[in-house]
Amino acid sequence: MTHTTDQCSARPPGRPRSERAAKAIVDATLDLLAEEGGVAGVSIEAVAARAGVGKTTIYRRWPNKEALIIDALAALKEPLPEPRGVSVREDLIAIARAFVADKSDKKRVDCYWSVLGSAERYPELVERVTREVIEPRREVMRAALRRGIASGELRPDLDVELAQWIITGTITHRARAAGAGPVPVDFAERIVDAVLAGFAAH
Amino acid sequence: MTHTTDQCSARPPGRPRSERAAKAIVDATLDLLAEEGGVAGVSIEAVAARAGVGKTTIYRRWPNKEALIIDALAALKEPLPEPRGVSVREDLIAIARAFVADKSDKKRVDCYWSVLGSAERYPELVERVTREVIEPRREVMRAALRRGIASGELRPDLDVELAQWIITGTITHRARAAGAGPVPVDFAERIVDAVLAGFAAH
């Protein structure tokens, strides 16, 4: 009885053991990705050792290292806000804020670039991360821009793909740019207002 | 006489021997930077061996490895156009085109990121590259934007620093973005027109 109680009290309420193990596995994968070895340093063996689980626990959920890396990267991303639909400005700022949060955490950025920088050695992995993790986030931005065109708030001839690159690119670059320091808290709002209004005098 | 003539004909006209050696040294440095070892793989010994020169030839011009890396990176950059001063639009497009050219060459990009990505191990080197190579190029963009405000072509309340991040960031990110393919030839012009006009319907 005492033994059983101890086991139960060691388990935080509402989080079953398999979920705790999954979190430890994902965290171990991210730790390894952020280290010098990058993708090459991630193996089912190394993850199991770092997470303190058996390899079969990993294989029960992930068929291979690639699937594990993709889920781990997806877990890093800030959840995107549901568009509130009040104005395109509000929706774009909310999405841009989630992007800023993604880019402002050094470990997240290191993990991402360690994968994206390995396209020559792991082309299929990078292709899958792009398609399954990055592209859906770009699409949320495009959808907000398309709604803005449909509502008449944005120019009917706006190039949605280019506009998406401008907002996401400015955030991504600013967060990594040499010597630029941390991204200011109001950066998302300032970018959106600057590109909506345009630089030209009227 | 024949011997002397041979020596002369082996030397391309207008390029003295010391300049050819300097070019071989800079090229060897860039080759090493683009390889897996990155900054750690660059040493005066390795550069001398790859360039086929003696170490003293290198030390005659560069006091240390850091100075050599900085000059090598600077040599990679597209020369920036002289502003023609006809319109802010033309000046911004000309500068943006040079930035696109910088980012469209894989070797240039690899060399840069291999240095910029090593800030933890080589903070002083990255700080010098930022100050001596990158920051002057950002300043050319800012100067063009300031001229546009002064001429009345741009909004008087334009945030020049933010505007600079938007143009350079979009180019830098688009060139590196996963799965995005090569930068279209008219990308510089399209960005400048999009940000000048703004996304909002009038």
mmCIF file of N, CA and C in Angstrom, chain B residues 5-117:
data_model
loop_
_atom_site.group_PDB
_atom_site.id
_atom_site.type_symbol
_atom_site.label_atom_id
_atom_site.label_comp_id
_atom_site.label_asym_id
_atom_site.label_seq_id
_atom_site.Cartn_x
_atom_site.Cartn_y
_atom_site.Cartn_z
ATOM 1 N N THR B 5 61.531 36.446 -70.008
ATOM 2 C CA THR B 5 60.282 36.586 -70.755
ATOM 3 C C THR B 5 59.227 35.616 -70.225
ATOM 4 N N ASP B 6 59.641 34.385 -69.934
ATOM 5 C CA ASP B 6 58.703 33.395 -69.391
ATOM 6 C C ASP B 6 58.086 33.877 -68.077
ATOM 7 N N GLN B 7 58.940 34.359 -67.205
ATOM 8 C CA GLN B 7 58.432 34.853 -65.916
ATOM 9 C C GLN B 7 57.387 35.949 -66.120
ATOM 10 N N CYS B 8 57.718 36.860 -67.100
ATOM 11 C CA CYS B 8 56.794 37.967 -67.334
ATOM 12 C C CYS B 8 55.473 37.469 -67.892
ATOM 13 N N SER B 9 55.545 36.523 -68.813
ATOM 14 C CA SER B 9 54.293 36.095 -69.440
ATOM 15 C C SER B 9 53.433 35.296 -68.462
ATOM 16 N N ALA B 10 54.033 34.713 -67.424
ATOM 17 C CA ALA B 10 53.268 33.967 -66.416
ATOM 18 C C ALA B 10 52.511 34.903 -65.484
ATOM 19 N N ARG B 11 52.893 36.172 -65.513
ATOM 20 C CA ARG B 11 52.252 37.138 -64.606
ATOM 21 C C ARG B 11 51.207 37.923 -65.393
ATOM 22 N N PRO B 12 49.950 37.815 -65.068
ATOM 23 C CA PRO B 12 48.947 38.544 -65.850
ATOM 24 C C PRO B 12 49.246 40.038 -65.797
ATOM 25 N N PRO B 13 49.085 40.730 -66.904
ATOM 26 C CA PRO B 13 49.422 42.158 -66.920
ATOM 27 C C PRO B 13 48.563 42.906 -65.898
ATOM 28 N N GLY B 14 49.183 43.842 -65.212
ATOM 29 C CA GLY B 14 48.439 44.708 -64.304
ATOM 30 C C GLY B 14 48.167 44.098 -62.946
ATOM 31 N N ARG B 15 48.572 42.859 -62.703
ATOM 32 C CA ARG B 15 48.357 42.274 -61.381
ATOM 33 C C ARG B 15 49.702 41.796 -60.829
ATOM 34 N N PRO B 16 50.311 42.602 -59.981
ATOM 35 C CA PRO B 16 51.628 42.213 -59.470
ATOM 36 C C PRO B 16 51.541 40.943 -58.624
ATOM 37 N N ARG B 17 52.710 40.313 -58.452
ATOM 38 C CA ARG B 17 52.760 39.036 -57.753
ATOM 39 C C ARG B 17 52.154 39.118 -56.336
ATOM 40 N N SER B 18 52.415 40.227 -55.617
ATOM 41 C CA SER B 18 51.912 40.308 -54.234
ATOM 42 C C SER B 18 50.387 40.328 -54.205
ATOM 43 N N GLU B 19 49.802 40.901 -55.266
ATOM 44 C CA GLU B 19 48.344 40.942 -55.299
ATOM 45 C C GLU B 19 47.765 39.572 -55.587
ATOM 46 N N ARG B 20 48.456 38.831 -56.474
ATOM 47 C CA ARG B 20 47.988 37.473 -56.742
ATOM 48 C C ARG B 20 48.066 36.628 -55.470
ATOM 49 N N ALA B 21 49.149 36.804 -54.717
ATOM 50 C CA ALA B 21 49.286 36.043 -53.464
ATOM 51 C C ALA B 21 48.174 36.425 -52.491
ATOM 52 N N ALA B 22 47.893 37.733 -52.403
ATOM 53 C CA ALA B 22 46.844 38.180 -51.481
ATOM 54 C C ALA B 22 45.510 37.551 -51.859
ATOM 55 N N LYS B 23 45.237 37.508 -53.155
ATOM 56 C CA LYS B 23 43.968 36.917 -53.595
ATOM 57 C C LYS B 23 43.914 35.421 -53.252
ATOM 58 N N ALA B 24 45.030 34.731 -53.446
ATOM 59 C CA ALA B 24 45.069 33.297 -53.119
ATOM 60 C C ALA B 24 44.847 33.091 -51.615
ATOM 61 N N ILE B 25 45.404 33.995 -50.813
ATOM 62 C CA ILE B 25 45.267 33.886 -49.352
ATOM 63 C C ILE B 25 43.812 34.122 -48.936
ATOM 64 N N VAL B 26 43.210 35.164 -49.505
ATOM 65 C CA VAL B 26 41.812 35.469 -49.181
ATOM 66 C C VAL B 26 40.904 34.319 -49.631
ATOM 67 N N ASP B 27 41.141 33.811 -50.838
ATOM 68 C CA ASP B 27 40.319 32.691 -51.334
ATOM 69 C C ASP B 27 40.468 31.460 -50.446
ATOM 70 N N ALA B 28 41.698 31.190 -50.022
ATOM 71 C CA ALA B 28 41.928 30.020 -49.163
ATOM 72 C C ALA B 28 41.192 30.194 -47.828
ATOM 73 N N THR B 29 41.209 31.413 -47.299
ATOM 74 C CA THR B 29 40.508 31.686 -46.035
ATOM 75 C C THR B 29 39.013 31.426 -46.193
ATOM 76 N N LEU B 30 38.444 31.911 -47.302
ATOM 77 C CA LEU B 30 37.010 31.721 -47.537
ATOM 78 C C LEU B 30 36.679 30.244 -47.733
ATOM 79 N N ASP B 31 37.548 29.529 -48.467
ATOM 80 C CA ASP B 31 37.319 28.091 -48.642
ATOM 81 C C ASP B 31 37.252 27.402 -47.283
ATOM 82 N N LEU B 32 38.193 27.720 -46.423
ATOM 83 C CA LEU B 32 38.242 27.073 -45.102
ATOM 84 C C LEU B 32 37.020 27.467 -44.266
ATOM 85 N N LEU B 33 36.624 28.744 -44.342
ATOM 86 C CA LEU B 33 35.441 29.191 -43.581
ATOM 87 C C LEU B 33 34.191 28.456 -44.028
ATOM 88 N N ALA B 34 34.095 28.194 -45.341
ATOM 89 C CA ALA B 34 32.884 27.550 -45.873
ATOM 90 C C ALA B 34 32.857 26.058 -45.557
ATOM 91 N N GLU B 35 33.987 25.517 -45.141
ATOM 92 C CA GLU B 35 34.010 24.086 -44.830
ATOM 93 C C GLU B 35 33.513 23.820 -43.413
ATOM 94 N N GLU B 36 33.459 22.535 -43.071
ATOM 95 C CA GLU B 36 32.808 22.151 -41.829
ATOM 96 C C GLU B 36 33.442 22.789 -40.579
ATOM 97 N N GLY B 37 34.748 22.966 -40.608
ATOM 98 C CA GLY B 37 35.433 23.486 -39.423
ATOM 99 C C GLY B 37 35.093 24.931 -39.101
ATOM 100 N N GLY B 38 34.627 25.690 -40.100
ATOM 101 C CA GLY B 38 34.279 27.094 -39.878
ATOM 102 C C GLY B 38 35.475 27.888 -39.365
ATOM 103 N N VAL B 39 35.213 28.818 -38.445
ATOM 104 C CA VAL B 39 36.276 29.681 -37.915
ATOM 105 C C VAL B 39 37.387 28.846 -37.286
ATOM 106 N N ALA B 40 36.986 27.765 -36.588
ATOM 107 C CA ALA B 40 37.990 26.935 -35.912
ATOM 108 C C ALA B 40 38.935 26.274 -36.924
ATOM 109 N N GLY B 41 38.464 26.087 -38.152
ATOM 110 C CA GLY B 41 39.298 25.449 -39.173
ATOM 111 C C GLY B 41 40.263 26.405 -39.850
ATOM 112 N N VAL B 42 40.136 27.693 -39.559
ATOM 113 C CA VAL B 42 41.034 28.682 -40.166
ATOM 114 C C VAL B 42 42.230 28.900 -39.251
ATOM 115 N N SER B 43 43.422 28.663 -39.774
ATOM 116 C CA SER B 43 44.645 29.004 -39.043
ATOM 117 C C SER B 43 45.628 29.517 -40.082
ATOM 118 N N ILE B 44 46.602 30.287 -39.649
ATOM 119 C CA ILE B 44 47.577 30.819 -40.607
ATOM 120 C C ILE B 44 48.267 29.659 -41.334
ATOM 121 N N GLU B 45 48.531 28.574 -40.612
ATOM 122 C CA GLU B 45 49.162 27.386 -41.229
ATOM 123 C C GLU B 45 48.274 26.820 -42.328
ATOM 124 N N ALA B 46 47.002 26.616 -42.005
ATOM 125 C CA ALA B 46 46.101 25.990 -42.976
ATOM 126 C C ALA B 46 45.910 26.887 -44.193
ATOM 127 N N VAL B 47 45.817 28.202 -43.960
ATOM 128 C CA VAL B 47 45.638 29.130 -45.083
ATOM 129 C C VAL B 47 46.885 29.121 -45.967
ATOM 130 N N ALA B 48 48.065 29.152 -45.335
ATOM 131 C CA ALA B 48 49.324 29.154 -46.105
ATOM 132 C C ALA B 48 49.415 27.897 -46.970
ATOM 133 N N ALA B 49 49.079 26.752 -46.368
ATOM 134 C CA ALA B 49 49.165 25.494 -47.115
ATOM 135 C C ALA B 49 48.208 25.504 -48.295
ATOM 136 N N ARG B 50 46.978 25.949 -48.043
ATOM 137 C CA ARG B 50 45.982 25.910 -49.118
ATOM 138 C C ARG B 50 46.298 26.938 -50.209
ATOM 139 N N ALA B 51 46.843 28.101 -49.810
ATOM 140 C CA ALA B 51 47.123 29.160 -50.795
ATOM 141 C C ALA B 51 48.460 28.923 -51.506
ATOM 142 N N GLY B 52 49.263 28.003 -50.991
ATOM 143 C CA GLY B 52 50.579 27.754 -51.586
ATOM 144 C C GLY B 52 51.547 28.900 -51.369
ATOM 145 N N VAL B 53 51.468 29.527 -50.206
ATOM 146 C CA VAL B 53 52.412 30.613 -49.866
ATOM 147 C C VAL B 53 53.043 30.299 -48.501
ATOM 148 N N GLY B 54 54.094 31.031 -48.180
ATOM 149 C CA GLY B 54 54.705 30.871 -46.871
ATOM 150 C C GLY B 54 53.929 31.665 -45.828
ATOM 151 N N LYS B 55 54.058 31.258 -44.554
ATOM 152 C CA LYS B 55 53.345 31.979 -43.497
ATOM 153 C C LYS B 55 53.781 33.442 -43.413
ATOM 154 N N THR B 56 55.060 33.704 -43.709
ATOM 155 C CA THR B 56 55.533 35.096 -43.624
ATOM 156 C C THR B 56 54.828 35.985 -44.641
ATOM 157 N N THR B 57 54.487 35.411 -45.793
ATOM 158 C CA THR B 57 53.750 36.192 -46.802
ATOM 159 C C THR B 57 52.418 36.656 -46.222
ATOM 160 N N ILE B 58 51.791 35.798 -45.433
ATOM 161 C CA ILE B 58 50.522 36.192 -44.814
ATOM 162 C C ILE B 58 50.764 37.240 -43.737
ATOM 163 N N TYR B 59 51.752 36.979 -42.870
ATOM 164 C CA TYR B 59 51.994 37.898 -41.744
ATOM 165 C C TYR B 59 52.473 39.273 -42.217
ATOM 166 N N ARG B 60 53.016 39.346 -43.453
ATOM 167 C CA ARG B 60 53.439 40.644 -43.966
ATOM 168 C C ARG B 60 52.229 41.579 -44.092
ATOM 169 N N ARG B 61 51.065 41.000 -44.327
ATOM 170 C CA ARG B 61 49.883 41.826 -44.588
ATOM 171 C C ARG B 61 48.854 41.773 -43.455
ATOM 172 N N TRP B 62 48.759 40.622 -42.809
ATOM 173 C CA TRP B 62 47.738 40.469 -41.769
ATOM 174 C C TRP B 62 48.383 40.064 -40.449
ATOM 175 N N PRO B 63 48.116 40.802 -39.376
ATOM 176 C CA PRO B 63 48.780 40.499 -38.104
ATOM 177 C C PRO B 63 48.316 39.180 -37.495
ATOM 178 N N ASN B 64 47.082 38.762 -37.790
ATOM 179 C CA ASN B 64 46.558 37.543 -37.169
ATOM 180 C C ASN B 64 45.376 37.010 -37.969
ATOM 181 N N LYS B 65 44.896 35.882 -37.520
ATOM 182 C CA LYS B 65 43.795 35.194 -38.208
ATOM 183 C C LYS B 65 42.519 36.034 -38.254
ATOM 184 N N GLU B 66 42.236 36.775 -37.173
ATOM 185 C CA GLU B 66 41.019 37.578 -37.125
ATOM 186 C C GLU B 66 41.028 38.644 -38.223
ATOM 187 N N ALA B 67 42.166 39.343 -38.370
ATOM 188 C CA ALA B 67 42.263 40.397 -39.385
ATOM 189 C C ALA B 67 42.079 39.807 -40.777
ATOM 190 N N LEU B 68 42.612 38.624 -40.981
ATOM 191 C CA LEU B 68 42.490 37.954 -42.275
ATOM 192 C C LEU B 68 41.030 37.587 -42.556
ATOM 193 N N ILE B 69 40.341 37.061 -41.559
ATOM 194 C CA ILE B 69 38.936 36.680 -41.753
ATOM 195 C C ILE B 69 38.088 37.914 -42.071
ATOM 196 N N ILE B 70 38.349 39.010 -41.364
ATOM 197 C CA ILE B 70 37.564 40.226 -41.602
ATOM 198 C C ILE B 70 37.770 40.736 -43.025
ATOM 199 N N ASP B 71 39.041 40.782 -43.489
ATOM 200 C CA ASP B 71 39.289 41.239 -44.858
ATOM 201 C C ASP B 71 38.680 40.284 -45.880
ATOM 202 N N ALA B 72 38.732 39.003 -45.586
ATOM 203 C CA ALA B 72 38.176 38.021 -46.518
ATOM 204 C C ALA B 72 36.664 38.194 -46.634
ATOM 205 N N LEU B 73 35.990 38.400 -45.511
ATOM 206 C CA LEU B 73 34.543 38.604 -45.550
ATOM 207 C C LEU B 73 34.196 39.897 -46.283
ATOM 208 N N ALA B 74 34.967 40.950 -46.019
ATOM 209 C CA ALA B 74 34.698 42.234 -46.685
ATOM 210 C C ALA B 74 34.856 42.086 -48.193
ATOM 211 N N ALA B 75 35.823 41.271 -48.621
ATOM 212 C CA ALA B 75 36.067 41.080 -50.054
ATOM 213 C C ALA B 75 34.907 40.375 -50.735
ATOM 214 N N LEU B 76 34.097 39.658 -49.957
ATOM 215 C CA LEU B 76 32.961 38.919 -50.510
ATOM 216 C C LEU B 76 31.809 39.813 -50.913
ATOM 217 N N LYS B 77 31.729 40.973 -50.255
ATOM 218 C CA LYS B 77 30.532 41.787 -50.417
ATOM 219 C C LYS B 77 30.516 42.471 -51.773
ATOM 220 N N GLU B 78 29.330 42.525 -52.337
ATOM 221 C CA GLU B 78 29.095 43.274 -53.565
ATOM 222 C C GLU B 78 29.408 44.752 -53.279
ATOM 223 N N PRO B 79 30.144 45.444 -54.177
ATOM 224 C CA PRO B 79 30.341 46.883 -53.926
ATOM 225 C C PRO B 79 28.991 47.592 -53.959
ATOM 226 N N LEU B 80 28.779 48.516 -53.023
ATOM 227 C CA LEU B 80 27.489 49.198 -52.994
ATOM 228 C C LEU B 80 27.474 50.304 -54.041
ATOM 229 N N PRO B 81 26.329 50.513 -54.670
ATOM 230 C CA PRO B 81 26.235 51.546 -55.706
ATOM 231 C C PRO B 81 26.335 52.938 -55.097
ATOM 232 N N GLU B 82 26.915 53.855 -55.848
ATOM 233 C CA GLU B 82 26.847 55.269 -55.465
ATOM 234 C C GLU B 82 25.388 55.704 -55.648
ATOM 235 N N PRO B 83 24.810 56.374 -54.650
ATOM 236 C CA PRO B 83 23.433 56.853 -54.864
ATOM 237 C C PRO B 83 23.389 57.820 -56.041
ATOM 238 N N ARG B 84 22.439 57.620 -56.945
ATOM 239 C CA ARG B 84 22.353 58.506 -58.102
ATOM 240 C C ARG B 84 21.561 59.757 -57.771
ATOM 241 N N GLY B 85 20.785 59.678 -56.688
ATOM 242 C CA GLY B 85 20.117 60.894 -56.216
ATOM 243 C C GLY B 85 18.935 61.331 -57.076
ATOM 244 N N VAL B 86 18.490 60.469 -57.987
ATOM 245 C CA VAL B 86 17.336 60.829 -58.812
ATOM 246 C C VAL B 86 16.064 60.698 -57.980
ATOM 247 N N SER B 87 15.931 59.564 -57.288
ATOM 248 C CA SER B 87 14.768 59.362 -56.415
ATOM 249 C C SER B 87 15.153 58.383 -55.330
ATOM 250 N N VAL B 88 14.457 58.451 -54.198
ATOM 251 C CA VAL B 88 14.733 57.521 -53.111
ATOM 252 C C VAL B 88 14.400 56.102 -53.568
ATOM 253 N N ARG B 89 13.370 55.964 -54.385
ATOM 254 C CA ARG B 89 13.011 54.632 -54.894
ATOM 255 C C ARG B 89 14.182 54.016 -55.656
ATOM 256 N N GLU B 90 14.760 54.782 -56.559
ATOM 257 C CA GLU B 90 15.892 54.244 -57.341
ATOM 258 C C GLU B 90 17.075 53.894 -56.450
ATOM 259 N N ASP B 91 17.390 54.765 -55.508
ATOM 260 C CA ASP B 91 18.536 54.499 -54.623
ATOM 261 C C ASP B 91 18.287 53.239 -53.788
ATOM 262 N N LEU B 92 17.080 53.121 -53.235
ATOM 263 C CA LEU B 92 16.783 51.950 -52.400
ATOM 264 C C LEU B 92 16.838 50.664 -53.229
ATOM 265 N N ILE B 93 16.325 50.705 -54.448
ATOM 266 C CA ILE B 93 16.359 49.503 -55.296
ATOM 267 C C ILE B 93 17.808 49.118 -55.614
ATOM 268 N N ALA B 94 18.642 50.116 -55.915
ATOM 269 C CA ALA B 94 20.043 49.813 -56.248
ATOM 270 C C ALA B 94 20.752 49.167 -55.055
ATOM 271 N N ILE B 95 20.516 49.698 -53.868
ATOM 272 C CA ILE B 95 21.147 49.113 -52.673
ATOM 273 C C ILE B 95 20.578 47.721 -52.412
ATOM 274 N N ALA B 96 19.259 47.587 -52.514
ATOM 275 C CA ALA B 96 18.622 46.289 -52.260
ATOM 276 C C ALA B 96 19.143 45.252 -53.255
ATOM 277 N N ARG B 97 19.406 45.667 -54.494
ATOM 278 C CA ARG B 97 19.940 44.706 -55.484
ATOM 279 C C ARG B 97 21.311 44.184 -55.073
ATOM 280 N N ALA B 98 22.142 45.074 -54.543
ATOM 281 C CA ALA B 98 23.471 44.624 -54.083
ATOM 282 C C ALA B 98 23.316 43.643 -52.915
ATOM 283 N N PHE B 99 22.350 43.902 -52.032
ATOM 284 C CA PHE B 99 22.104 42.991 -50.907
ATOM 285 C C PHE B 99 21.610 41.637 -51.431
ATOM 286 N N VAL B 100 20.719 41.656 -52.418
ATOM 287 C CA VAL B 100 20.229 40.398 -52.991
ATOM 288 C C VAL B 100 21.400 39.612 -53.578
ATOM 289 N N ALA B 101 22.301 40.314 -54.286
ATOM 290 C CA ALA B 101 23.456 39.621 -54.884
ATOM 291 C C ALA B 101 24.330 38.998 -53.797
ATOM 292 N N ASP B 102 24.535 39.732 -52.692
ATOM 293 C CA ASP B 102 25.322 39.191 -51.565
ATOM 294 C C ASP B 102 24.733 37.887 -51.056
ATOM 295 N N LYS B 103 23.393 37.848 -50.983
ATOM 296 C CA LYS B 103 22.725 36.727 -50.334
ATOM 297 C C LYS B 103 22.456 35.581 -51.290
ATOM 298 N N SER B 104 22.666 35.810 -52.593
ATOM 299 C CA SER B 104 22.266 34.783 -53.549
ATOM 300 C C SER B 104 23.396 33.817 -53.860
ATOM 301 N N ASP B 105 24.584 34.103 -53.319
ATOM 302 C CA ASP B 105 25.718 33.241 -53.579
ATOM 303 C C ASP B 105 25.926 32.351 -52.351
ATOM 304 N N LYS B 106 25.750 31.057 -52.545
ATOM 305 C CA LYS B 106 25.760 30.140 -51.405
ATOM 306 C C LYS B 106 27.060 30.205 -50.615
ATOM 307 N N LYS B 107 28.195 30.322 -51.337
ATOM 308 C CA LYS B 107 29.463 30.323 -50.622
ATOM 309 C C LYS B 107 29.582 31.572 -49.736
ATOM 310 N N ARG B 108 29.160 32.715 -50.294
ATOM 311 C CA ARG B 108 29.216 33.941 -49.475
ATOM 312 C C ARG B 108 28.389 33.776 -48.207
ATOM 313 N N VAL B 109 27.185 33.241 -48.388
ATOM 314 C CA VAL B 109 26.277 33.111 -47.238
ATOM 315 C C VAL B 109 26.860 32.128 -46.221
ATOM 316 N N ASP B 110 27.389 31.005 -46.717
ATOM 317 C CA ASP B 110 27.971 30.014 -45.804
ATOM 318 C C ASP B 110 29.119 30.614 -44.998
ATOM 319 N N CYS B 111 29.986 31.382 -45.681
ATOM 320 C CA CYS B 111 31.122 31.990 -44.975
ATOM 321 C C CYS B 111 30.642 32.929 -43.881
ATOM 322 N N TYR B 112 29.665 33.771 -44.232
ATOM 323 C CA TYR B 112 29.155 34.713 -43.253
ATOM 324 C C TYR B 112 28.575 34.045 -42.037
ATOM 325 N N TRP B 113 27.708 33.051 -42.306
ATOM 326 C CA TRP B 113 27.036 32.427 -41.170
ATOM 327 C C TRP B 113 27.976 31.571 -40.368
ATOM 328 N N SER B 114 29.019 31.074 -41.002
ATOM 329 C CA SER B 114 29.963 30.290 -40.205
ATOM 330 C C SER B 114 30.687 31.210 -39.214
ATOM 331 N N VAL B 115 30.881 32.471 -39.612
ATOM 332 C CA VAL B 115 31.485 33.424 -38.661
ATOM 333 C C VAL B 115 30.435 33.923 -37.661
ATOM 334 N N LEU B 116 29.287 34.388 -38.171
ATOM 335 C CA LEU B 116 28.278 34.976 -37.275
ATOM 336 C C LEU B 116 27.716 33.945 -36.299
ATOM 337 N N GLY B 117 27.717 32.678 -36.715
ATOM 338 C CA GLY B 117 27.216 31.631 -35.836
ATOM 339 C C GLY B 117 28.193 31.241 -34.738
#
